[in-house]
Amino acid sequence: MTRQNLLSGSWDGANDHEGTRHRLFWRPEDARMGATLYELAPDAPGMRMHMHFGAEEMFFVLSGRPVLRNQHGEEALAPGDFVFCPEGRAGSHAFGNPSDEPAQILAISAGSFPDVVAYPEHGYAWVATRDPDPELLARGGDPGIIARFEIPTE
């Protein structure tokens, strides 16, 4: 067992284009469960719509008022809201934050590898063989993606 603190204050990385930063929670290589804390900056355009073919995800809104975008449209969320995204097209999702305050979302996933992640609006997908190692990623190492390929855009 490994103990980590959700409120530790240290962040593992950021995506300035999406207006997000994240904290990854360690898991053993043979574990199916994993978690990531995301913080979306005020007016963050958000993440790209995507779906997994190897993982299910749950999202818990901890603070702020993020917006969930899926294949049916957009929905405003509030603290305490929970969203479940199954594998495949039914689980397509993206989060943004049009509000003037940060929003925090805890993502919990269960899956196996390889995982195929498709970005249908952007016309590509990739195959991951393992969870990225945050320390290796910080040094520019291989994130575990073994193939990226083009798909039809929607």
mmCIF file of C-alpha atoms in Angstrom, residues 3-150:
data_model
loop_
_atom_site.group_PDB
_atom_site.id
_atom_site.type_symbol
_atom_site.label_atom_id
_atom_site.label_comp_id
_atom_site.label_asym_id
_atom_site.label_seq_id
_atom_site.Cartn_x
_atom_site.Cartn_y
_atom_site.Cartn_z
ATOM 1 C CA ARG A 3 -0.165 6.614 0.865
ATOM 2 C CA GLN A 4 -0.567 9.886 -1.017
ATOM 3 C CA ASN A 5 -2.397 13.082 -0.151
ATOM 4 C CA LEU A 6 -4.989 14.527 -2.518
ATOM 5 C CA LEU A 7 -4.393 17.994 -1.050
ATOM 6 C CA SER A 8 -0.574 17.901 -1.075
ATOM 7 C CA GLY A 9 -0.281 21.068 -3.124
ATOM 8 C CA SER A 10 2.333 19.736 -5.548
ATOM 9 C CA TRP A 11 1.425 19.294 -9.228
ATOM 10 C CA ASP A 12 2.985 16.803 -11.657
ATOM 11 C CA GLY A 13 2.429 18.772 -14.832
ATOM 12 C CA ALA A 14 0.365 21.250 -16.795
ATOM 13 C CA ASN A 15 -1.101 21.753 -20.248
ATOM 14 C CA ASP A 16 -1.116 25.489 -20.933
ATOM 15 C CA HIS A 17 -3.071 25.058 -24.184
ATOM 16 C CA GLU A 18 -5.944 23.344 -22.337
ATOM 17 C CA GLY A 19 -5.623 25.489 -19.211
ATOM 18 C CA THR A 20 -5.159 22.478 -16.942
ATOM 19 C CA ARG A 21 -2.700 21.068 -14.460
ATOM 20 C CA HIS A 22 -2.738 17.619 -12.902
ATOM 21 C CA ARG A 23 -1.535 15.434 -10.062
ATOM 22 C CA LEU A 24 -1.096 11.733 -10.815
ATOM 23 C CA PHE A 25 -1.585 9.157 -8.107
ATOM 24 C CA TRP A 26 0.839 6.258 -8.198
ATOM 25 C CA ARG A 27 -0.391 2.731 -8.775
ATOM 26 C CA PRO A 28 1.482 -0.569 -9.062
ATOM 27 C CA GLU A 29 1.995 -1.816 -12.613
ATOM 28 C CA ASP A 30 -0.413 -4.720 -12.131
ATOM 29 C CA ALA A 31 -3.241 -2.521 -10.746
ATOM 30 C CA ARG A 32 -6.304 -1.628 -12.795
ATOM 31 C CA MET A 33 -7.329 1.401 -10.699
ATOM 32 C CA GLY A 34 -5.743 4.816 -11.028
ATOM 33 C CA ALA A 35 -6.543 8.433 -10.204
ATOM 34 C CA THR A 36 -5.656 11.916 -11.379
ATOM 35 C CA LEU A 37 -6.616 15.260 -9.884
ATOM 36 C CA TYR A 38 -7.220 17.917 -12.553
ATOM 37 C CA GLU A 39 -7.465 21.632 -11.996
ATOM 38 C CA LEU A 40 -8.987 23.702 -14.784
ATOM 39 C CA ALA A 41 -8.027 27.374 -14.750
ATOM 40 C CA PRO A 42 -10.698 30.075 -15.053
ATOM 41 C CA ASP A 43 -11.864 30.355 -18.677
ATOM 42 C CA ALA A 44 -9.946 27.155 -19.578
ATOM 43 C CA PRO A 45 -10.970 25.983 -23.050
ATOM 44 C CA GLY A 46 -10.618 22.460 -21.749
ATOM 45 C CA MET A 47 -9.567 19.081 -22.930
ATOM 46 C CA ARG A 48 -10.112 17.475 -26.305
ATOM 47 C CA MET A 49 -13.148 15.228 -26.645
ATOM 48 C CA HIS A 50 -11.949 11.640 -26.422
ATOM 49 C CA MET A 51 -12.992 8.082 -25.639
ATOM 50 C CA HIS A 52 -11.137 5.043 -24.312
ATOM 51 C CA PHE A 53 -11.242 1.475 -25.593
ATOM 52 C CA GLY A 54 -9.548 -0.100 -22.587
ATOM 53 C CA ALA A 55 -10.668 1.981 -19.607
ATOM 54 C CA GLU A 56 -13.730 3.209 -17.773
ATOM 55 C CA GLU A 57 -13.569 6.537 -15.948
ATOM 56 C CA MET A 58 -15.422 8.294 -13.132
ATOM 57 C CA PHE A 59 -15.170 12.024 -12.483
ATOM 58 C CA PHE A 60 -16.018 13.795 -9.229
ATOM 59 C CA VAL A 61 -16.318 17.591 -9.194
ATOM 60 C CA LEU A 62 -14.569 18.793 -6.039
ATOM 61 C CA SER A 63 -14.812 22.550 -6.611
ATOM 62 C CA GLY A 64 -15.810 25.101 -9.208
ATOM 63 C CA ARG A 65 -18.322 24.873 -12.046
ATOM 64 C CA PRO A 66 -16.785 22.939 -14.951
ATOM 65 C CA VAL A 67 -18.694 22.011 -18.102
ATOM 66 C CA LEU A 68 -18.882 18.435 -19.379
ATOM 67 C CA ARG A 69 -19.046 18.047 -23.150
ATOM 68 C CA ASN A 70 -20.061 14.702 -24.647
ATOM 69 C CA GLN A 71 -21.725 13.373 -27.795
ATOM 70 C CA HIS A 72 -25.084 14.811 -26.615
ATOM 71 C CA GLY A 73 -23.916 18.381 -25.973
ATOM 72 C CA GLU A 74 -22.745 20.340 -22.936
ATOM 73 C CA GLU A 75 -23.807 20.217 -19.304
ATOM 74 C CA ALA A 76 -22.813 22.532 -16.457
ATOM 75 C CA LEU A 77 -21.557 20.706 -13.367
ATOM 76 C CA ALA A 78 -21.313 21.730 -9.701
ATOM 77 C CA PRO A 79 -19.324 20.554 -6.661
ATOM 78 C CA GLY A 80 -20.418 17.054 -5.676
ATOM 79 C CA ASP A 81 -21.493 16.049 -9.193
ATOM 80 C CA PHE A 82 -20.347 12.658 -10.454
ATOM 81 C CA VAL A 83 -19.994 11.531 -14.082
ATOM 82 C CA PHE A 84 -19.372 7.942 -15.243
ATOM 83 C CA CYS A 85 -17.843 7.348 -18.694
ATOM 84 C CA PRO A 86 -17.962 3.757 -19.984
ATOM 85 C CA GLU A 87 -15.590 2.432 -22.627
ATOM 86 C CA GLY A 88 -16.156 3.405 -26.238
ATOM 87 C CA ARG A 89 -18.302 6.022 -27.932
ATOM 88 C CA ALA A 90 -20.849 6.147 -25.086
ATOM 89 C CA GLY A 91 -18.057 7.399 -22.821
ATOM 90 C CA SER A 92 -16.859 10.282 -25.035
ATOM 91 C CA HIS A 93 -16.037 13.266 -22.857
ATOM 92 C CA ALA A 94 -14.209 16.550 -22.423
ATOM 93 C CA PHE A 95 -14.219 19.142 -19.648
ATOM 94 C CA GLY A 96 -13.857 22.908 -19.854
ATOM 95 C CA ASN A 97 -14.209 25.738 -17.359
ATOM 96 C CA PRO A 98 -15.998 28.855 -18.626
ATOM 97 C CA SER A 99 -16.308 30.285 -15.095
ATOM 98 C CA ASP A 100 -14.084 32.866 -13.430
ATOM 99 C CA GLU A 101 -12.870 30.497 -10.683
ATOM 100 C CA PRO A 102 -10.703 27.347 -10.888
ATOM 101 C CA ALA A 103 -12.432 23.966 -10.969
ATOM 102 C CA GLN A 104 -11.039 20.713 -9.581
ATOM 103 C CA ILE A 105 -12.092 17.298 -10.845
ATOM 104 C CA LEU A 106 -10.928 13.967 -9.437
ATOM 105 C CA ALA A 107 -10.724 11.321 -12.184
ATOM 106 C CA ILE A 108 -10.672 7.648 -11.221
ATOM 107 C CA SER A 109 -10.116 5.052 -13.908
ATOM 108 C CA ALA A 110 -10.121 1.289 -14.192
ATOM 109 C CA GLY A 111 -8.638 -0.291 -17.244
ATOM 110 C CA SER A 112 -6.029 -2.468 -18.775
ATOM 111 C CA PHE A 113 -3.366 -2.087 -21.389
ATOM 112 C CA PRO A 114 -3.126 -1.636 -24.216
ATOM 113 C CA ASP A 115 -5.601 1.237 -24.143
ATOM 114 C CA VAL A 116 -6.754 2.865 -27.370
ATOM 115 C CA VAL A 117 -7.728 6.517 -26.971
ATOM 116 C CA ALA A 118 -9.591 8.097 -29.889
ATOM 117 C CA TYR A 119 -10.033 11.818 -30.562
ATOM 118 C CA PRO A 120 -12.789 11.738 -33.218
ATOM 119 C CA GLU A 121 -13.071 15.524 -33.655
ATOM 120 C CA HIS A 122 -9.336 15.763 -34.332
ATOM 121 C CA GLY A 123 -8.940 12.667 -36.505
ATOM 122 C CA TYR A 124 -6.430 10.601 -34.570
ATOM 123 C CA ALA A 125 -6.097 7.817 -32.017
ATOM 124 C CA TRP A 126 -3.198 6.325 -30.113
ATOM 125 C CA VAL A 127 -2.344 3.059 -28.418
ATOM 126 C CA ALA A 128 -0.722 3.098 -24.977
ATOM 127 C CA THR A 129 1.090 0.082 -23.599
ATOM 128 C CA ARG A 130 1.308 1.286 -19.987
ATOM 129 C CA ASP A 131 0.670 4.199 -17.659
ATOM 130 C CA PRO A 132 3.136 6.994 -18.270
ATOM 131 C CA ASP A 133 5.835 7.278 -15.615
ATOM 132 C CA PRO A 134 5.623 10.892 -14.301
ATOM 133 C CA GLU A 135 9.358 11.066 -13.526
ATOM 134 C CA LEU A 136 10.278 9.716 -16.960
ATOM 135 C CA LEU A 137 7.837 12.108 -18.630
ATOM 136 C CA ALA A 138 9.316 15.059 -16.727
ATOM 137 C CA ARG A 139 12.695 14.202 -18.269
ATOM 138 C CA GLY A 140 11.186 13.883 -21.765
ATOM 139 C CA GLY A 141 11.048 10.072 -21.756
ATOM 140 C CA ASP A 142 8.757 7.670 -23.599
ATOM 141 C CA PRO A 143 5.188 8.086 -22.314
ATOM 142 C CA GLY A 144 4.228 4.514 -23.245
ATOM 143 C CA ILE A 145 2.512 5.415 -26.528
ATOM 144 C CA ILE A 146 3.554 2.929 -29.167
ATOM 145 C CA ALA A 147 1.412 4.030 -32.106
ATOM 146 C CA ARG A 148 -0.565 7.020 -33.300
ATOM 147 C CA PHE A 149 -2.803 6.716 -36.318
ATOM 148 C CA GLU A 150 -5.298 8.770 -38.303
#
